[in-house]
XYZ file of C-alpha atoms in Angstrom:
446
model
C 3.488 34.905 11.704
C -0.258 34.551 11.194
C -3.109 33.742 13.534
C -2.652 30.453 15.366
C -4.876 27.468 14.623
C -5.534 24.182 16.396
C -3.281 21.337 15.289
C -6.122 19.202 13.969
C -6.547 17.405 10.708
C -8.163 19.549 8.049
C -11.466 18.451 6.607
C -11.833 17.086 3.111
C -13.435 19.787 1.007
C -14.294 17.586 -1.937
C -14.076 13.986 -3.024
C -10.422 13.224 -3.867
C -11.461 10.821 -6.619
C -12.405 12.685 -9.775
C -15.699 11.936 -11.499
C -14.266 9.245 -13.711
C -15.663 6.059 -15.183
C -12.261 4.409 -15.555
C -12.569 2.158 -12.498
C -16.017 0.963 -13.545
C -14.638 0.461 -17.044
C -12.270 -2.222 -15.764
C -15.212 -4.622 -15.762
C -15.379 -4.285 -19.554
C -11.945 -5.855 -20.035
C -12.121 -9.173 -21.908
C -11.202 -12.382 -20.109
C -8.329 -14.017 -21.977
C -4.879 -15.594 -21.753
C -3.334 -12.522 -20.076
C -4.841 -13.390 -16.709
C -3.645 -16.387 -14.728
C -6.073 -18.938 -13.314
C -9.273 -17.654 -14.940
C -11.586 -20.362 -16.324
C -10.649 -21.288 -19.910
C -14.347 -21.537 -20.785
C -14.795 -17.867 -19.804
C -12.779 -16.759 -22.840
C -14.775 -14.064 -24.617
C -16.645 -12.859 -21.543
C -15.849 -9.549 -19.929
C -14.507 -9.435 -16.382
C -17.814 -7.971 -15.254
C -19.813 -10.710 -16.961
C -17.652 -13.401 -15.371
C -18.074 -11.806 -11.938
C -21.837 -11.688 -12.472
C -21.897 -15.465 -12.941
C -20.848 -15.860 -9.280
C -18.812 -18.972 -9.995
C -17.354 -21.106 -7.237
C -13.579 -20.797 -6.918
C -13.168 -24.578 -6.629
C -15.788 -25.959 -9.006
C -16.271 -23.066 -11.418
C -13.434 -23.836 -13.808
C -10.610 -21.803 -12.231
C -7.205 -23.375 -12.788
C -4.435 -23.726 -10.228
C -2.486 -21.988 -8.929
C -5.006 -19.286 -8.098
C -4.654 -16.398 -5.673
C -7.844 -15.479 -3.817
C -8.602 -12.329 -1.859
C -11.191 -12.644 0.915
C -14.060 -10.220 0.333
C -14.996 -10.190 4.027
C -11.421 -9.599 5.228
C -10.811 -6.752 2.791
C -14.034 -5.066 3.898
C -13.143 -5.511 7.561
C -9.651 -4.077 7.079
C -10.893 -1.067 5.123
C -13.404 -0.294 7.853
C -10.873 -0.752 10.664
C -8.292 1.734 9.354
C -10.988 4.260 8.498
C -12.194 4.090 12.091
C -8.650 4.160 13.479
C -7.678 7.281 11.533
C -10.866 9.078 12.541
C -10.433 8.129 16.209
C -6.906 9.532 16.289
C -7.530 12.684 14.240
C -5.343 11.572 11.348
C -5.716 12.162 7.645
C -4.926 9.059 5.628
C -3.078 8.611 2.331
C -2.591 4.828 2.130
C 0.430 3.714 0.145
C -0.878 2.544 -3.209
C 2.284 0.654 -4.155
C 0.991 -2.229 -2.031
C -1.867 -3.162 -4.342
C -1.621 -0.842 -7.371
C -5.343 -1.453 -7.709
C -7.566 1.485 -8.719
C -10.599 -0.434 -7.429
C -9.082 -0.663 -3.953
C -7.985 2.990 -4.148
C -11.588 3.975 -4.849
C -12.779 2.028 -1.841
C -10.134 3.629 0.371
C -11.161 7.073 -0.816
C -14.817 6.273 -0.209
C -13.806 5.564 3.379
C -12.354 9.012 3.887
C -8.775 8.709 2.642
C -7.289 12.126 1.858
C -5.476 10.751 -1.184
C -3.124 7.936 -2.199
C 0.637 7.694 -1.601
C 3.026 6.753 -4.414
C 6.727 5.911 -4.525
C 7.686 6.441 -8.185
C 6.361 8.418 -11.185
C 4.826 5.394 -12.903
C 2.561 4.851 -9.912
C 1.467 8.483 -9.968
C 0.612 8.146 -13.668
C -1.591 5.135 -12.924
C -3.312 7.090 -10.161
C -4.016 10.006 -12.455
C -5.302 7.699 -15.197
C -7.926 6.544 -12.705
C -8.911 9.956 -11.440
C -6.944 10.332 -8.189
C -6.911 14.035 -7.279
C -4.496 13.946 -4.350
C -1.132 12.201 -4.511
C 1.621 12.148 -1.902
C 4.851 10.893 -3.471
C 7.077 9.603 -0.674
C 10.317 10.130 -2.566
C 12.386 12.939 -4.002
C 11.394 13.395 -7.649
C 14.374 14.420 -9.807
C 13.522 12.765 -13.135
C 13.175 15.586 -15.689
C 10.725 13.656 -17.880
C 8.524 12.861 -14.888
C 8.635 16.471 -13.700
C 7.627 17.646 -17.175
C 4.629 15.291 -17.007
C 3.800 16.508 -13.491
C 3.916 20.157 -14.554
C 1.468 19.383 -17.339
C -0.907 17.573 -14.966
C -0.858 20.425 -12.457
C -1.386 23.058 -15.135
C -4.253 21.131 -16.736
C -6.163 20.380 -13.537
C -6.499 23.055 -10.842
C -8.100 20.462 -8.534
C -5.031 18.190 -8.625
C -2.979 18.286 -5.394
C 0.512 16.801 -5.414
C 3.092 16.678 -2.614
C 6.529 15.037 -2.687
C 9.703 14.735 -0.634
C 12.857 16.802 -0.952
C 15.945 15.690 0.962
C 18.926 17.405 -0.681
C 19.972 20.760 -2.071
C 21.021 19.052 -5.284
C 17.605 17.446 -5.611
C 15.946 20.845 -5.224
C 18.212 22.264 -7.923
C 17.313 19.460 -10.329
C 13.597 19.855 -9.665
C 13.749 23.605 -10.160
C 15.729 23.276 -13.390
C 13.332 20.688 -14.857
C 10.183 22.583 -13.851
C 11.477 25.861 -15.274
C 12.386 24.083 -18.517
C 8.859 22.646 -18.609
C 7.310 26.092 -18.211
C 5.467 25.062 -15.056
C 2.931 27.644 -13.911
C 1.949 26.063 -10.590
C 4.507 25.461 -7.851
C 5.065 21.887 -6.740
C 4.348 21.373 -3.040
C 7.209 19.676 -1.200
C 7.964 18.416 2.293
C 11.486 18.118 3.669
C 12.262 14.518 4.533
C 13.992 13.955 7.858
C 16.003 10.737 7.695
C 15.362 8.105 10.350
C 19.004 8.033 11.458
C 22.457 7.014 10.322
C 22.290 3.887 8.239
C 18.600 4.409 7.514
C 17.141 4.926 4.058
C 16.565 8.344 2.442
C 16.180 11.740 4.084
C 18.418 14.546 5.320
C 20.226 13.229 8.383
C 20.289 16.329 10.584
C 18.032 19.260 11.347
C 20.704 21.585 9.960
C 20.675 19.704 6.660
C 16.868 19.905 6.622
C 17.111 23.668 7.082
C 19.572 23.925 4.176
C 17.137 22.009 1.955
C 14.298 24.312 3.063
C 16.439 27.357 2.215
C 17.059 25.915 -1.243
C 13.315 25.438 -1.771
C 12.637 29.042 -0.715
C 15.129 30.280 -3.315
C 13.142 28.725 -6.181
C 9.975 29.941 -7.793
C 8.870 26.454 -8.792
C 8.651 24.723 -5.402
C 6.640 25.527 -2.275
C 7.508 24.150 1.163
C 4.370 22.850 2.897
C 5.703 20.611 5.643
C 8.017 17.840 6.819
C 7.825 14.060 6.584
C 9.683 10.789 6.915
C 9.391 7.058 7.414
C 9.743 5.688 10.919
C 9.972 2.111 9.655
C 13.639 2.707 8.826
C 14.697 3.760 12.337
C 17.780 1.580 13.019
C 17.094 -1.147 15.601
C 13.527 0.086 15.764
C 11.704 -0.120 19.071
C 8.762 1.808 20.437
C 11.098 4.153 22.277
C 13.444 4.733 19.338
C 10.575 5.299 16.899
C 8.923 7.798 19.240
C 12.195 9.653 19.721
C 12.489 10.100 15.959
C 8.837 11.132 15.643
C 9.353 13.777 18.341
C 12.269 15.102 16.244
C 9.922 15.287 13.259
C 7.354 17.259 15.260
C 10.033 19.558 16.691
C 11.342 20.239 13.181
C 7.832 21.151 12.043
C 7.436 23.574 14.955
C 10.858 25.117 14.323
C 10.166 25.603 10.621
C 6.782 27.140 11.378
C 8.231 29.601 13.893
C 10.858 30.583 11.349
C 8.148 31.341 8.790
C 9.338 28.643 6.388
C 5.763 27.614 5.523
C 4.620 31.172 4.787
C 4.227 30.602 1.040
C 1.813 27.738 1.732
C -0.116 29.240 4.623
C -0.547 32.645 2.991
C -2.245 30.849 0.103
C -4.714 29.359 2.558
C -3.031 25.976 2.734
C -2.231 23.730 5.661
C 1.028 22.549 7.195
C 1.738 18.902 6.394
C 3.397 16.454 8.767
C 3.516 12.891 7.521
C 4.826 9.492 8.592
C 3.407 6.061 9.169
C 4.127 2.718 7.601
C 2.274 -0.440 8.592
C 4.405 -1.397 11.602
C 4.405 1.698 13.849
C 1.261 3.713 13.118
C 0.300 3.489 16.798
C 3.441 5.456 17.681
C 2.653 7.949 14.911
C -0.855 8.444 16.311
C 0.504 8.947 19.850
C 3.151 11.497 18.905
C 1.123 13.349 16.282
C -1.568 13.866 18.913
C 0.989 16.075 20.663
C 1.566 18.452 17.724
C 1.165 21.925 19.279
C -0.795 24.850 17.926
C 0.793 26.178 14.745
C 0.213 29.141 12.447
C -2.135 27.196 10.153
C -4.217 24.018 10.237
C -2.131 20.855 10.320
C -2.622 17.923 7.975
C -1.384 14.923 9.977
C -0.983 12.381 7.233
C -0.663 8.641 7.852
C 0.530 6.501 4.922
C 0.105 2.830 5.931
C -0.707 0.621 2.948
C -0.324 -3.093 3.761
C -3.449 -3.139 5.916
C -5.811 -3.730 2.967
C -4.875 -7.397 2.681
C -2.701 -7.735 5.805
C -0.826 -11.080 5.728
C 0.002 -14.359 7.441
C 3.639 -13.583 8.160
C 5.607 -10.361 8.313
C 2.780 -7.955 9.150
C 0.948 -10.489 11.301
C 3.939 -10.196 13.644
C 4.565 -6.455 13.239
C 1.087 -4.923 13.198
C 0.541 -2.270 15.875
C -2.774 -3.917 16.694
C -0.735 -6.563 18.534
C 0.243 -3.774 20.934
C -3.194 -2.143 21.099
C -5.639 -5.062 20.785
C -8.444 -2.922 22.168
C -8.343 -0.969 18.881
C -9.239 -4.040 16.818
C -7.405 -6.573 14.660
C -6.641 -6.854 10.964
C -7.503 -10.032 9.084
C -5.247 -11.736 6.519
C -7.061 -11.650 3.188
C -4.801 -13.610 0.825
C -4.902 -17.338 0.257
C -2.966 -18.991 -2.560
C -4.451 -22.278 -3.719
C -2.241 -24.819 -5.485
C -2.649 -28.482 -6.349
C -0.520 -31.429 -5.377
C 1.021 -32.558 -8.661
C 3.610 -34.986 -7.314
C 3.929 -37.163 -4.210
C 7.247 -38.914 -4.796
C 7.694 -40.139 -1.213
C 5.835 -40.243 2.119
C 7.929 -37.271 3.280
C 7.646 -35.059 0.224
C 5.099 -33.474 -2.076
C 5.148 -30.814 -4.775
C 2.510 -28.196 -5.558
C 2.064 -26.336 -8.860
C 2.737 -22.827 -7.508
C 6.131 -21.194 -7.270
C 8.061 -17.941 -7.136
C 6.014 -16.600 -10.048
C 2.866 -16.897 -7.929
C 3.764 -16.451 -4.240
C 5.556 -13.849 -2.160
C 8.821 -15.279 -0.815
C 11.071 -12.281 -0.099
C 10.300 -12.213 3.646
C 8.829 -15.624 4.509
C 7.787 -18.767 2.693
C 4.081 -19.457 2.227
C 2.308 -21.159 5.123
C 0.244 -24.265 4.414
C -3.084 -23.762 6.206
C -5.803 -25.999 4.797
C -6.198 -28.926 2.413
C -9.220 -29.376 0.145
C -9.679 -32.967 -0.912
C -9.455 -33.583 -4.638
C -11.882 -36.466 -4.177
C -14.860 -35.001 -2.327
C -14.080 -31.305 -1.714
C -13.951 -31.586 2.066
C -11.618 -29.118 3.773
C -9.329 -29.943 6.694
C -6.376 -28.317 8.481
C -3.012 -28.809 6.759
C -1.709 -30.900 9.631
C 1.807 -32.172 9.004
C 2.187 -30.123 5.815
C 5.093 -27.635 5.755
C 6.360 -25.518 2.866
C 10.142 -25.921 2.736
C 11.060 -24.067 -0.463
C 9.991 -22.589 -3.769
C 11.187 -23.127 -7.320
C 10.001 -20.983 -10.203
C 6.879 -23.104 -10.688
C 6.848 -25.558 -7.758
C 6.282 -25.438 -4.022
C 8.419 -27.898 -2.081
C 6.454 -29.489 0.747
C 7.600 -31.637 3.675
C 4.956 -34.031 4.958
C 4.760 -35.791 8.289
C 3.082 -39.138 8.967
C -0.161 -37.343 9.923
C -0.406 -35.578 6.547
C -3.108 -37.177 4.448
C -2.042 -35.599 1.186
C -2.431 -37.035 -2.293
C -2.067 -35.932 -5.884
C -5.013 -33.766 -6.898
C -5.628 -32.204 -3.474
C -5.730 -28.422 -3.247
C -3.560 -26.780 -0.592
C -4.510 -23.294 0.656
C -1.522 -21.225 1.742
C -1.207 -17.957 3.633
C 1.329 -15.452 2.320
C 3.758 -13.001 3.872
C 4.281 -9.451 2.531
C 1.300 -8.008 0.622
C 3.417 -5.869 -1.722
C 5.081 -8.872 -3.328
C 1.854 -10.867 -3.401
C -0.255 -8.360 -5.335
C 2.463 -7.721 -7.914
C 2.449 -11.281 -9.257
C -1.219 -11.205 -10.275
C -2.929 -8.879 -12.746
C -6.458 -10.001 -11.915
C -7.305 -11.447 -8.507
C -10.615 -13.131 -7.655
C -12.410 -11.518 -4.714
C -13.962 -14.478 -2.965
C -16.755 -14.668 -0.380
C -16.451 -16.979 2.601
C -18.557 -19.657 0.888
C -16.176 -19.776 -2.102
C -18.260 -17.602 -4.439
C -16.209 -15.285 -6.650
C -17.999 -11.950 -6.313
C -15.594 -9.673 -8.204
C -12.061 -9.339 -9.576
C -9.345 -6.903 -8.462
C -7.198 -5.501 -11.293
C -3.610 -4.468 -10.558
C -1.141 -2.296 -12.532
C 2.517 -2.997 -11.754
């Protein structure tokens, strides 16, 4: 075993975003029928030219429904997680599947993110197309075609760092077979995934099974074990105590593997030991437990992977965010608002808006009516007595009380629950300042 090192997060040696003009090039895309809600009279402009016009979301020709992303809230949220990770000595690889937006990735990396987390090969390909140099794939990768692509990326770019899960001996065998067939010359860095318990999602269920997977990795020449990881959000009947118990198991497994010399191939090459966890609901527990990682034989990369924070939400994560438990650390701000128009008012108790399942997240909670903008004079008021009761493909069902002053033509602004299924319904999202000015557009790739 080598010389011991403090269990602190390693520094970033170089910018993890390659010198690449792809993100800037998104502003050259033409505005056309592919993008919902953009002004019809902007046809023929580029996205950048339309953004430069600084149109008003409500009077600038945008059609409803239109999803808006608050520029101020996004900026606040980016700053808050950067500060949080620094304060707690964590590296940060936010999960990119939330937004699939290279522009937001670039802003996360500018704020010190180590890299970007992916879930599937397609996401990693998007990341590479936009110059991401460090990718953590939080899944076991056994697709031979994807592994062939990965081998080519690693061989072509010595600066590219890739880490993924392994959680089974069979998975290791498939990875090794595919990488050997591809003629890979660089080993793929892997972390053994410890499952969050019986009935949880992926991951080896016991420490003995984790050790068997690590042994299988050591027997290959194509894979290199660099650490352990998992996802605490899948702990059954999750509570602060249960999540911390599992995280302590993850730390203990890291220590055990290190003492057994299982990370020797990585550390002898000058690398660090990786320990990773952290969704958007329990990153306070991750910070607490990872602060207790003892001295190991190499520097430790303590990698947090929370992704939903960029936009936050007005439902699921509003209730689950760790900042509810540690308010002294700050608070995230919901950034999404979906605007739709009243297109039918068939009775005093009912109204219909022109947004539906194609436009709004609905897998966790229905949208929340928050404000009404008058179709007559543009004044904005609280959505008192207005309740979303259901969604059709292209309609929002609304219940209205006697205090609801709602008429055909009014715009209703709704908060959404679950960022991941909000971003994925929109290819180009206006980034809107507090005064309603559209200052930019966020491109997504789902």
